[in-house]
Amino acid sequence: MDEELLLMRNITKNFPGVQALKNVNLTLRKGEVHALIGENGAGKSTLMKILSGVYQKDGGSIVWEGKELELHSPMQATNAGTSIIYQELNLMPNMSVAENIFIGRERKKHRFILNEKDTILEAERYIHEVGLNIDVRTKVEELSIAKRQMVEVAKALSVRAKLIVMDEPTSSLTDREIAILMDVIRRLRTQGVTVVFISHKLSEVFEISDRVTVLRDGECIDTLVTKDCDESQLIQMMVGRPLTDIFPKSEVPIGDTLLEVRNLCAGKLVKDVSFELKKGEILGFAGLVGAGRSEVMRAVFGVDRLTSGKIIIDGQTLRYHRPSESIKKGLGFMPEDRKLQGLILGMAVRENTTLASLGEISNACIINSKKEREVSLNYIEKLSIKTTGIEQKVNNLSGGNQQKVVIAKWLAIKPKVLILDEPTRGIDVGAKKEIYALMGKLAAEGVGIIMISSELPEVIGMSDRIVVMHEGCVRGTLDRKEASQEAIMNIILRENMRKV
Amino acid sequence: MELNGKSISNKTSILNRVKNSSSLGDIIIILVMCTLLTVAVGNKFLSIDNLISVCRQFSFYAIMAIGMCCVIITGGIDLSVGSVFAFSGVVTCMAMTDWKLSVFSSVLIGCISGLAFGFLNGLFITKLELPPFIATLGTMSIARGLSYGITGGYPIGSLPDSFKFIGLGYIANIPTPIVLMIVLAMVFSFFLRKTIAGRWVYAVGGNEEAARISGIKVDAIKILVYSLCGLMAAIAGIATAARLGVGQSTAGQGYELDAIAAVIIGGASVSGGVGNVIGPILGAAIMGILRNGLVLMSVSAYWQQAVIGVVIILAVSFDKLRNKKK
Ligand SMILES: Nc1ncnc2c1ncn2[C@@H]1O[C@H](COP(=O)(O)OP(=O)(O)OP(=O)(O)O)[C@@H](O)[C@H]1O
Ligand SMILES: [Mg+2]
């Protein structure tokens, strides 16, 4: 158990304008689950990408099973016996689940011919191992993000690697899938596989990891045995100062109705949904994955067509149900997948922050560059986005900072109603608190906020009211006073019971 | 430290922009070609007359390529420009000779015909959701067929001198087509860099879904770029007819590929989201100088094709290699 699998010594890595890693040391033992934690931009993903050969290190050495290893390509790392699930999913949407699992390692017969039967049979095995109940011939684009994430896990398993790195695998999963993933990881541990587990959720770190390494600003703070430390200690190591009162929910006077959704039906997943949101209110949406929460919001905002229903913002009924109309009426919508729906990755931070509010910084359709720079600098500061400057491509930001850029884009339209779909996904504890504080501040200014979240503590901690959804319908609404994990689960379970 | 970085980047921004953009590679290629040609054929290449004629020649391509560039930035492609080029040319000439309209209205009609074809392309692509390749392949055939149909295949000559001025004349000692190219380049550069619609063009090419959620009218932007592309093809076609003094239904065959090549040499990516106006102009210049050089060195037309192909591949790989090193 104590045998060393991998040693990373004095790893340094520079990007133009930032030193992402400074003399980082990391030791991984055979068969351990090693958690890697740290704030957004601390360098976790960068360290792992060096390990997987995506980035080349600028200094330091990597020792794999006692031998020095020079990595120049991801292929070499795979051959050595590593497998990595990147933070940003890397599946081919237009290909089937089975094809994705074996991409680059296609099952074949007679050397050149694809062996479809084997591909499907083997893929099914791995898909069942991660508790998915889908046809492996489905195209990935038809799957929800949570399911895609589990397909990534299946893909990593199929490599039969000695080391599996999971970069924030749980950020897009709900409790049920997280539980399955934890089982998968435990099974891997008993098989002697080493797992590196990156997460911003400390409860998971405590649940699953044997040891934990904390990074801060590209430096390795320490490696500890998990059961010897407690949460506040880890937070202090990550943030550099103690953090108290994670949910700074303040009492805000609730005003008149801002948004009213009546009998909304859309697609297969949204059935007769009605709710309303008041000025200064934070309305939480809870439910299991596939409950249709995102779909409701997409229809409200006009991304997806609605089949029937009425949406009234501040007394005005929406007519065309298009994003441009919704924005004009003061509605902002931060979608759940930042890479696919939130950002234009090839564009700079500046262009991304102002994309939805260009009208406000322009005269006669001509963009005022000075104003544009001011706006984006302002939000970089307000949200403490870690970037080398406003001209940095968002592609080069860490995951959490990308998320903040999306938030900045929607704040820039000065919304009356802001819909946030999983706003804290992949965001570190410190930044999470900043975002909660920001939500509180917006609410105090009279903005109505809708928050979809799969993290129950956060929904309960921040919401004035909680709408519980299940299978496309609203199943109940809870007041702040009545809200608790049990109360929410009860509503969901009651529905399941009734069906049986 | 950050502040420092900013002030430095501000001071050298123009130099940096050139250095970091793909334009540098193209400029180097142009300089190398000019040097080699001067050494090889001397004054035959380096005379003012020849240089101006080269510029005039490639300005037609460049005008088309600028329009194509906008389409390619959105991640699309337009194969119909060569045919629209011919169609607008013959329509303009017919308007003057057969319908006896003034030069101004004829040119206007020609431009509108190109714009209309582009608009149609946009409609097919957005409303019928045809892939750009298919939609414009269709209109390419339609526009060519119409040009043959309305002219019966005969060239249309005996055009008024005031019309020929567009192709042959000079404004302040600079040939009109070159002036036209420069003006259009400035207009498009302003459009792409400074206007909201221009920013949206890049956004649509960068990530259509994210653009849509940000309130961008994706369909409208696509229709706009195809219309502009059609218009630019029309302008190039009309100017060419003016230069040659005839409107021909056979004009512009294969020009769509030249326009695409110029854009790609100029550093745009066919997957969308990147590109600028300088790129296609430099791309067109490279091809223009090359053609001229090959003619001066009496290389047969058959071999010219092959050499141009080689240069396209060299220019683009040069860029790729440089990016990789960074
Ligand atoms: N390709 C790149 N070019 C320039 N800078 C980069 C690049 N990749 C990462 N960085 C920078 O390196 C730093 C570390 O980023 P990294 O992605 O490793 O953070 P992280 O710890 O994974 O954060 P998160 O929790 O947000 O995912 C950040 O400041 C980031 O902006
Ligand atoms: Mg990361």
Coordinates of C-alpha atoms in Angstrom, one line a residue, chain A:
Chain A
M1 CA 0.0 0.0 0.0
D2 CA 2.8 2.4 0.8
E3 CA 4.7 1.7 -2.3
E4 CA 5.2 4.8 -4.5
L5 CA 3.6 4.9 -7.9
L6 CA 4.5 8.3 -9.0
L7 CA 6.7 11.2 -7.8
M8 CA 6.4 14.7 -9.2
R9 CA 9.3 16.8 -8.0
N10 CA 9.8 20.5 -8.2
I11 CA 7.4 20.9 -11.1
T12 CA 7.3 24.4 -12.5
K13 CA 5.2 25.7 -15.3
N14 CA 4.9 29.1 -16.8
F15 CA 2.3 30.5 -19.1
P16 CA 2.7 33.9 -20.7
G17 CA 2.1 36.3 -17.8
V18 CA 1.5 33.7 -15.0
Q19 CA 3.6 31.2 -13.2
A20 CA 1.0 28.4 -12.8
L21 CA 3.2 26.1 -10.8
K22 CA 6.1 26.8 -8.6
N23 CA 8.2 23.8 -7.5
V24 CA 5.3 21.6 -6.8
N25 CA 5.9 18.2 -5.2
L26 CA 3.4 15.4 -5.3
T27 CA 3.8 11.8 -4.3
L28 CA 1.2 9.2 -5.2
R29 CA 1.1 5.8 -3.6
K30 CA -0.2 2.6 -5.1
G31 CA -3.9 2.0 -4.4
E32 CA -4.5 5.3 -2.7
V33 CA -7.2 7.9 -3.3
H34 CA -5.4 11.2 -3.3
A35 CA -7.4 14.4 -3.2
L36 CA -6.0 17.5 -4.8
I37 CA -7.7 20.7 -3.6
G38 CA -7.1 24.4 -4.0
E39 CA -8.8 27.6 -5.1
N40 CA -9.7 28.4 -8.7
G41 CA -6.5 28.9 -10.6
A42 CA -4.4 27.3 -8.0
G43 CA -2.9 25.0 -10.6
K44 CA -4.6 21.7 -10.1
S45 CA -5.6 21.1 -13.6
T46 CA -2.3 22.3 -14.9
L47 CA -0.4 19.9 -12.7
M48 CA -2.6 17.0 -14.0
K49 CA -2.2 18.1 -17.6
I50 CA 1.5 17.9 -17.1
L51 CA 1.1 14.4 -15.8
S52 CA -1.0 13.4 -18.8
G53 CA 1.4 14.9 -21.3
V54 CA -0.9 17.7 -22.5
Y55 CA 1.4 20.4 -21.2
Q56 CA 5.2 20.2 -21.1
K57 CA 6.7 21.1 -17.7
D58 CA 9.3 23.9 -17.6
G59 CA 11.2 22.3 -14.8
G60 CA 11.3 19.4 -12.4
S61 CA 11.0 15.7 -12.8
I62 CA 8.5 12.9 -12.9
V63 CA 9.4 9.5 -11.6
W64 CA 7.0 6.7 -12.5
E65 CA 7.4 3.4 -10.8
G66 CA 11.0 4.2 -9.9
K67 CA 12.0 5.3 -13.4
E68 CA 12.4 8.9 -14.7
L69 CA 9.7 9.6 -17.2
E70 CA 9.9 12.3 -19.9
L71 CA 6.4 13.0 -21.2
H72 CA 6.0 14.6 -24.6
S73 CA 2.5 13.6 -25.6
P74 CA -0.7 12.3 -24.1
M75 CA -0.1 9.0 -25.9
Q76 CA 3.0 8.4 -23.9
A77 CA 1.2 9.0 -20.6
T78 CA -1.6 6.6 -21.6
N79 CA 0.9 3.9 -22.6
A80 CA 2.6 4.3 -19.2
G81 CA -0.7 3.5 -17.6
T82 CA -2.4 6.7 -16.8
S83 CA -5.9 7.9 -17.6
I84 CA -7.4 11.3 -17.1
I85 CA -10.8 12.7 -17.0
Y86 CA -10.4 16.4 -17.9
Q87 CA -12.4 19.1 -16.2
E88 CA -13.9 20.1 -19.4
L89 CA -15.5 17.1 -21.0
N90 CA -13.9 15.8 -24.1
L91 CA -16.4 13.5 -25.7
M92 CA -17.3 13.7 -29.4
P93 CA -21.0 14.7 -29.4
N94 CA -21.7 13.3 -32.8
M95 CA -20.4 9.8 -32.0
S96 CA -22.1 7.1 -30.0
V97 CA -21.3 6.3 -26.4
A98 CA -19.5 3.1 -27.3
E99 CA -17.4 4.8 -30.0
N100 CA -16.4 7.5 -27.5
I101 CA -15.3 5.0 -24.9
F102 CA -12.9 3.3 -27.3
I103 CA -11.9 6.3 -29.3
G104 CA -8.2 6.0 -30.2
R105 CA -8.2 2.4 -29.0
E106 CA -10.8 1.0 -31.4
R107 CA -11.6 -2.7 -31.1
K108 CA -10.8 -4.3 -34.4
K109 CA -10.7 -7.5 -36.2
H110 CA -8.3 -8.5 -39.1
R111 CA -6.2 -5.5 -38.1
F112 CA -8.1 -2.8 -40.0
I113 CA -11.8 -3.6 -39.6
L114 CA -13.8 -2.2 -36.7
N115 CA -15.2 -4.9 -34.5
E116 CA -18.6 -3.4 -33.7
K117 CA -19.9 -6.4 -31.7
D118 CA -16.9 -6.3 -29.3
T119 CA -17.1 -2.5 -29.0
I120 CA -20.7 -2.6 -28.0
L121 CA -20.4 -5.6 -25.6
E122 CA -17.4 -4.1 -23.8
A123 CA -18.8 -0.6 -23.7
E124 CA -22.0 -2.0 -22.2
R125 CA -19.9 -3.6 -19.4
Y126 CA -18.2 -0.3 -18.5
I127 CA -21.4 1.6 -18.8
H128 CA -23.1 -0.7 -16.3
E129 CA -20.1 -0.5 -14.0
V130 CA -20.8 3.3 -13.6
G131 CA -24.5 2.6 -13.1
L132 CA -25.8 4.1 -16.3
N133 CA -28.8 2.6 -17.9
I134 CA -28.5 3.7 -21.5
D135 CA -28.1 2.2 -24.9
V136 CA -24.4 2.5 -25.8
R137 CA -25.4 3.3 -29.3
T138 CA -27.0 6.6 -28.4
K139 CA -25.2 9.6 -29.5
V140 CA -23.4 11.6 -26.8
E141 CA -25.1 14.8 -27.8
E142 CA -28.4 13.3 -26.7
L143 CA -27.2 12.8 -23.1
S144 CA -27.4 15.2 -20.2
I145 CA -24.2 16.6 -18.8
A146 CA -24.3 14.3 -15.8
K147 CA -24.6 11.2 -18.0
R148 CA -21.7 12.5 -20.2
Q149 CA -19.6 12.8 -17.1
M150 CA -20.3 9.2 -16.2
V151 CA -19.5 8.1 -19.8
E152 CA -16.1 9.8 -19.2
V153 CA -15.7 7.8 -16.1
A154 CA -16.5 4.6 -18.0
K155 CA -14.0 5.6 -20.7
A156 CA -11.3 6.1 -18.0
L157 CA -12.1 2.7 -16.5
S158 CA -11.9 1.0 -19.9
V159 CA -8.2 1.9 -20.2
R160 CA -7.5 -0.3 -17.2
A161 CA -4.9 2.2 -16.0
K162 CA -2.8 2.1 -12.9
L163 CA -3.5 5.8 -12.2
I164 CA -6.8 7.5 -12.9
V165 CA -7.0 11.3 -12.5
M166 CA -10.5 12.8 -12.1
D167 CA -10.6 16.6 -12.5
E168 CA -13.7 17.8 -10.8
P169 CA -15.8 14.8 -11.8
T170 CA -18.6 15.5 -9.4
S171 CA -19.2 19.1 -10.3
S172 CA -22.0 18.2 -12.7
L173 CA -23.4 15.2 -10.9
T174 CA -26.3 14.9 -8.5
D175 CA -26.2 12.9 -5.3
R176 CA -27.2 9.6 -6.8
E177 CA -24.5 9.6 -9.4
I178 CA -22.0 10.9 -6.9
A179 CA -22.7 7.9 -4.7
I180 CA -22.2 5.6 -7.6
L181 CA -18.9 7.3 -8.5
M182 CA -17.8 6.9 -4.9
D183 CA -18.5 3.2 -5.1
V184 CA -16.5 3.0 -8.4
I185 CA -13.6 4.8 -6.8
R186 CA -13.7 2.5 -3.7
R187 CA -13.7 -0.5 -6.0
L188 CA -10.7 0.9 -7.9
R189 CA -8.9 1.3 -4.6
T190 CA -9.3 -2.3 -3.7
Q191 CA -8.0 -3.3 -7.1
G192 CA -4.9 -1.4 -6.3
V193 CA -5.5 1.5 -8.8
T194 CA -4.4 4.9 -7.7
V195 CA -7.0 7.7 -8.0
V196 CA -6.3 11.4 -8.0
F197 CA -9.5 13.2 -7.1
I198 CA -10.0 16.9 -7.6
S199 CA -13.0 18.6 -6.1
H200 CA -14.2 21.8 -4.5
K201 CA -16.6 19.9 -2.3
L202 CA -14.7 19.1 0.9
S203 CA -17.3 16.6 2.1
E204 CA -16.4 14.4 -0.8
V205 CA -12.7 14.8 -0.1
F206 CA -13.4 13.6 3.5
E207 CA -15.6 10.8 2.3
I208 CA -13.3 9.2 -0.2
S209 CA -9.7 10.3 0.0
D210 CA -6.8 8.7 2.0
R211 CA -4.5 11.7 1.6
V212 CA -5.0 15.2 0.5
T213 CA -2.7 17.7 -1.1
V214 CA -3.4 21.5 -1.0
L215 CA -2.3 23.8 -3.7
R216 CA -2.4 27.6 -3.4
D217 CA -1.3 30.1 -6.1
G218 CA 0.8 27.4 -7.8
E219 CA 2.5 26.3 -4.7
C220 CA 2.2 23.1 -2.8
I221 CA 1.1 23.9 0.7
D222 CA 1.2 20.5 2.2
T223 CA 0.1 16.9 1.9
L224 CA -1.9 15.4 4.8
V225 CA -3.5 12.2 5.8
T226 CA -7.2 13.1 5.4
K227 CA -8.5 11.6 8.6
D228 CA -6.1 13.6 10.6
C229 CA -7.4 17.0 9.5
D230 CA -10.7 18.9 9.6
E231 CA -12.6 21.1 7.2
S232 CA -11.7 24.5 8.6
Q233 CA -8.0 23.5 8.6
L234 CA -8.2 22.6 4.9
I235 CA -10.1 25.8 4.0
Q236 CA -7.5 27.8 5.8
M237 CA -4.7 26.1 3.9
M238 CA -6.5 26.7 0.6
V239 CA -7.6 30.3 1.1
G240 CA -4.8 31.4 3.4
R241 CA -7.2 32.7 6.0
P242 CA -10.1 31.2 7.9
L243 CA -13.6 31.5 6.4
T244 CA -16.8 31.7 8.4
D245 CA -20.4 31.7 7.6
I246 CA -20.5 30.3 4.1
F247 CA -24.0 31.3 3.4
P248 CA -24.3 35.1 4.0
K249 CA -28.0 35.2 3.6
S250 CA -29.3 38.5 4.6
E251 CA -32.9 39.4 5.2
V252 CA -34.1 41.5 2.2
P253 CA -37.6 42.9 2.0
I254 CA -39.5 41.0 -0.7
G255 CA -41.3 43.2 -3.1
D256 CA -43.8 42.8 -5.9
T257 CA -44.0 40.1 -8.4
L258 CA -41.2 40.4 -11.0
L259 CA -41.5 37.2 -13.0
E260 CA -44.6 35.1 -13.5
V261 CA -44.6 31.8 -15.3
R262 CA -47.9 30.3 -16.0
N263 CA -48.7 26.8 -17.2
L264 CA -45.5 26.4 -19.1
C265 CA -45.1 23.3 -21.3
A266 CA -42.1 22.6 -23.5
G267 CA -40.6 19.6 -25.1
K268 CA -41.1 16.3 -23.3
L269 CA -39.7 17.3 -20.0
V270 CA -41.7 20.4 -18.9
K271 CA -45.2 19.7 -17.9
D272 CA -47.5 22.5 -16.8
V273 CA -45.0 24.4 -14.7
S274 CA -46.1 27.6 -12.9
F275 CA -44.2 29.7 -10.4
E276 CA -43.6 33.3 -9.6
L277 CA -40.6 35.3 -8.4
K278 CA -40.7 38.5 -6.4
K279 CA -38.4 41.5 -6.2
G280 CA -35.4 40.8 -3.9
E281 CA -36.3 37.1 -3.7
I282 CA -33.9 34.2 -4.2
L283 CA -35.9 31.3 -5.5
G284 CA -34.2 27.9 -5.4
F285 CA -35.0 25.0 -7.7
A286 CA -34.2 21.6 -6.3
G287 CA -34.7 18.2 -7.7
L288 CA -32.9 15.1 -9.0
V289 CA -31.0 15.2 -12.3
G290 CA -33.5 15.0 -15.2
A291 CA -36.1 16.7 -13.1
G292 CA -36.5 19.3 -15.9
R293 CA -35.2 22.3 -14.0
S294 CA -32.8 23.5 -16.7
E295 CA -35.4 22.8 -19.4
V296 CA -37.9 25.0 -17.7
M297 CA -35.4 27.8 -17.5
R298 CA -34.3 27.4 -21.1
A299 CA -38.0 27.7 -22.2
V300 CA -38.5 30.7 -20.0
F301 CA -35.6 32.5 -21.5
G302 CA -36.5 31.5 -25.0
V303 CA -33.7 29.2 -25.9
D304 CA -36.0 26.3 -26.4
R305 CA -39.5 26.6 -28.0
L306 CA -42.4 26.4 -25.6
T307 CA -45.5 24.6 -26.6
S308 CA -47.8 26.6 -24.3
G309 CA -47.8 28.9 -21.4
K310 CA -47.3 32.5 -20.5
I311 CA -44.3 34.4 -19.2
I312 CA -44.7 37.8 -17.6
I313 CA -41.7 40.0 -16.6
D314 CA -42.4 43.1 -14.6
G315 CA -46.0 43.3 -16.0
Q316 CA -45.0 42.7 -19.6
T317 CA -45.9 39.5 -21.4
L318 CA -43.2 38.0 -23.6
R319 CA -44.3 37.8 -27.1
Y320 CA -41.6 36.1 -29.2
H321 CA -39.8 34.0 -26.7
R322 CA -36.4 34.6 -27.9
P323 CA -33.2 35.3 -25.9
S324 CA -32.9 38.8 -27.4
E325 CA -36.4 39.7 -26.3
S326 CA -35.8 38.3 -22.8
I327 CA -32.6 40.2 -22.4
K328 CA -34.3 43.4 -23.5
K329 CA -36.9 42.9 -20.8
G330 CA -34.2 42.5 -18.2
L331 CA -33.9 38.7 -18.0
G332 CA -30.4 37.1 -17.7
F333 CA -29.8 33.4 -18.0
M334 CA -26.6 31.7 -17.1
P335 CA -26.7 28.2 -18.6
E336 CA -25.4 25.1 -17.0
D337 CA -22.6 24.2 -19.4
R338 CA -20.1 27.0 -19.6
K339 CA -18.0 25.5 -22.4
L340 CA -20.9 24.7 -24.7
Q341 CA -23.4 27.4 -23.9
G342 CA -21.8 30.0 -21.8
L343 CA -18.6 31.1 -23.4
I344 CA -17.0 31.8 -26.8
L345 CA -13.7 30.1 -25.9
G346 CA -11.6 31.6 -28.6
M347 CA -12.6 35.1 -27.6
A348 CA -10.9 37.3 -25.0
V349 CA -12.3 37.9 -21.5
R350 CA -13.2 41.4 -22.7
E351 CA -15.3 40.3 -25.6
N352 CA -17.0 37.6 -23.5
T353 CA -18.0 39.9 -20.7
T354 CA -19.7 42.4 -22.9
L355 CA -21.3 40.0 -25.4
A356 CA -24.8 40.3 -24.1
S357 CA -24.7 44.0 -23.3
L358 CA -23.0 45.5 -26.4
G359 CA -25.9 47.8 -26.9
E360 CA -25.2 49.6 -23.7
I361 CA -21.6 50.4 -24.6
S362 CA -22.2 51.5 -28.1
N363 CA -23.3 54.5 -30.0
A364 CA -25.3 53.9 -33.1
C365 CA -24.1 50.3 -33.3
I366 CA -20.5 51.2 -33.0
I367 CA -18.7 49.7 -29.9
N368 CA -17.0 52.2 -27.7
S369 CA -13.8 50.4 -26.9
K370 CA -13.0 52.6 -23.9
K371 CA -16.3 51.9 -22.3
E372 CA -15.9 48.2 -23.2
R373 CA -12.6 48.0 -21.4
E374 CA -13.9 49.8 -18.4
V375 CA -16.9 47.4 -18.1
S376 CA -14.7 44.3 -18.3
L377 CA -12.1 45.6 -16.0
N378 CA -14.8 46.5 -13.5
Y379 CA -16.2 43.0 -13.5
I380 CA -12.8 41.4 -13.3
E381 CA -12.2 43.3 -10.2
K382 CA -15.7 42.9 -8.8
L383 CA -15.7 39.1 -9.2
S384 CA -11.9 38.8 -8.6
I385 CA -11.4 37.0 -11.9
K386 CA -7.9 35.6 -12.1
T387 CA -6.5 36.5 -15.5
T388 CA -3.5 38.1 -17.0
G389 CA -5.7 40.8 -18.4
I390 CA -8.8 41.6 -20.3
E391 CA -7.2 40.4 -23.6
Q392 CA -6.6 36.9 -22.3
K393 CA -8.5 34.2 -24.2
V394 CA -11.0 32.6 -21.8
N395 CA -9.8 29.2 -23.1
N396 CA -6.7 29.8 -21.0
L397 CA -8.5 30.6 -17.7
S398 CA -9.0 28.0 -15.0
G399 CA -12.5 26.4 -14.9
G400 CA -13.7 28.5 -12.0
N401 CA -12.6 31.7 -13.5
Q402 CA -14.3 30.9 -16.8
Q403 CA -17.5 30.5 -14.8
K404 CA -17.0 33.9 -13.3
V405 CA -16.6 35.4 -16.8
V406 CA -20.1 34.0 -17.6
I407 CA -21.5 35.5 -14.5
A408 CA -19.9 38.8 -15.4
K409 CA -21.5 38.7 -18.8
W410 CA -25.0 38.5 -17.3
L411 CA -24.3 41.1 -14.6
A412 CA -23.3 43.4 -17.3
I413 CA -26.8 43.5 -18.7
K414 CA -28.0 44.9 -15.3
P415 CA -30.7 42.3 -15.0
K416 CA -34.0 42.6 -13.2
V417 CA -34.3 38.8 -13.1
L418 CA -31.3 36.6 -13.1
I419 CA -31.5 32.9 -13.7
L420 CA -28.5 31.0 -12.5
D421 CA -28.2 27.3 -13.5
E422 CA -25.6 25.7 -11.3
P423 CA -23.8 29.0 -10.6
T424 CA -21.2 27.5 -8.3
R425 CA -20.2 24.5 -10.4
G426 CA -16.5 24.1 -10.2
I427 CA -16.0 27.1 -8.0
D428 CA -13.8 27.1 -4.9
V429 CA -15.0 27.7 -1.4
G430 CA -13.7 31.3 -1.3
A431 CA -15.2 32.2 -4.7
K432 CA -18.4 30.4 -3.8
K433 CA -18.8 32.6 -0.8
E434 CA -18.2 35.6 -3.0
I435 CA -20.9 34.5 -5.4
Y436 CA -23.3 34.0 -2.6
A437 CA -22.5 37.4 -1.3
L438 CA -23.0 38.8 -4.8
M439 CA -26.4 37.1 -5.0
G440 CA -27.3 38.6 -1.7
K441 CA -26.3 42.0 -2.8
L442 CA -28.2 41.8 -6.1
A443 CA -31.3 40.7 -4.2
A444 CA -30.9 43.6 -1.8
E445 CA -30.8 45.9 -4.9
G446 CA -34.2 44.4 -5.9
V447 CA -33.1 41.8 -8.5
G448 CA -35.0 38.6 -8.4
I449 CA -32.8 35.6 -8.6
I450 CA -33.6 32.0 -9.6
M451 CA -31.0 29.5 -8.7
I452 CA -30.9 25.9 -9.9
S453 CA -28.5 23.8 -7.9
S454 CA -27.9 20.2 -7.2
E455 CA -26.2 20.9 -4.0
L456 CA -28.9 20.9 -1.4
P457 CA -27.0 22.8 1.3
E458 CA -26.5 25.7 -1.1
V459 CA -30.2 25.8 -2.2
I460 CA -31.3 25.6 1.4
G461 CA -28.7 28.1 2.6
M462 CA -29.4 30.8 0.0
S463 CA -33.1 30.5 -1.0
D464 CA -36.1 32.4 0.3
R465 CA -38.3 29.8 -1.2
I466 CA -37.6 26.5 -2.8
V467 CA -39.5 24.9 -5.7
V468 CA -39.1 21.2 -5.8
M469 CA -39.4 19.6 -9.2
H470 CA -39.6 16.0 -10.2
E471 CA -40.0 14.5 -13.7
G472 CA -41.0 17.8 -15.3
C473 CA -43.6 18.9 -12.8
V474 CA -43.5 21.2 -9.8
R475 CA -44.1 18.9 -6.8
G476 CA -44.1 21.4 -4.0
T477 CA -42.8 24.7 -2.7
L478 CA -41.0 25.2 0.6
D479 CA -40.5 28.3 2.6
R480 CA -37.1 29.2 4.0
K481 CA -38.4 28.2 7.5
E482 CA -39.6 24.7 6.4
A483 CA -36.6 23.9 4.2
S484 CA -34.4 21.1 5.0
Q485 CA -32.7 18.2 3.1
E486 CA -35.3 15.9 4.6
A487 CA -38.3 18.1 3.6
I488 CA -37.0 18.3 0.0
M489 CA -36.2 14.6 -0.3
N490 CA -39.6 13.8 1.2
I491 CA -41.4 15.7 -1.5
I492 CA -39.4 13.8 -4.2
L493 CA -39.8 10.4 -2.5
R494 CA -43.5 10.9 -1.8
E495 CA -43.9 11.2 -5.6
N496 CA -42.0 8.0 -6.2
M497 CA -44.0 6.2 -3.6
R498 CA -47.2 7.3 -5.1
K499 CA -46.2 5.8 -8.4
V500 CA -45.3 2.4 -7.1

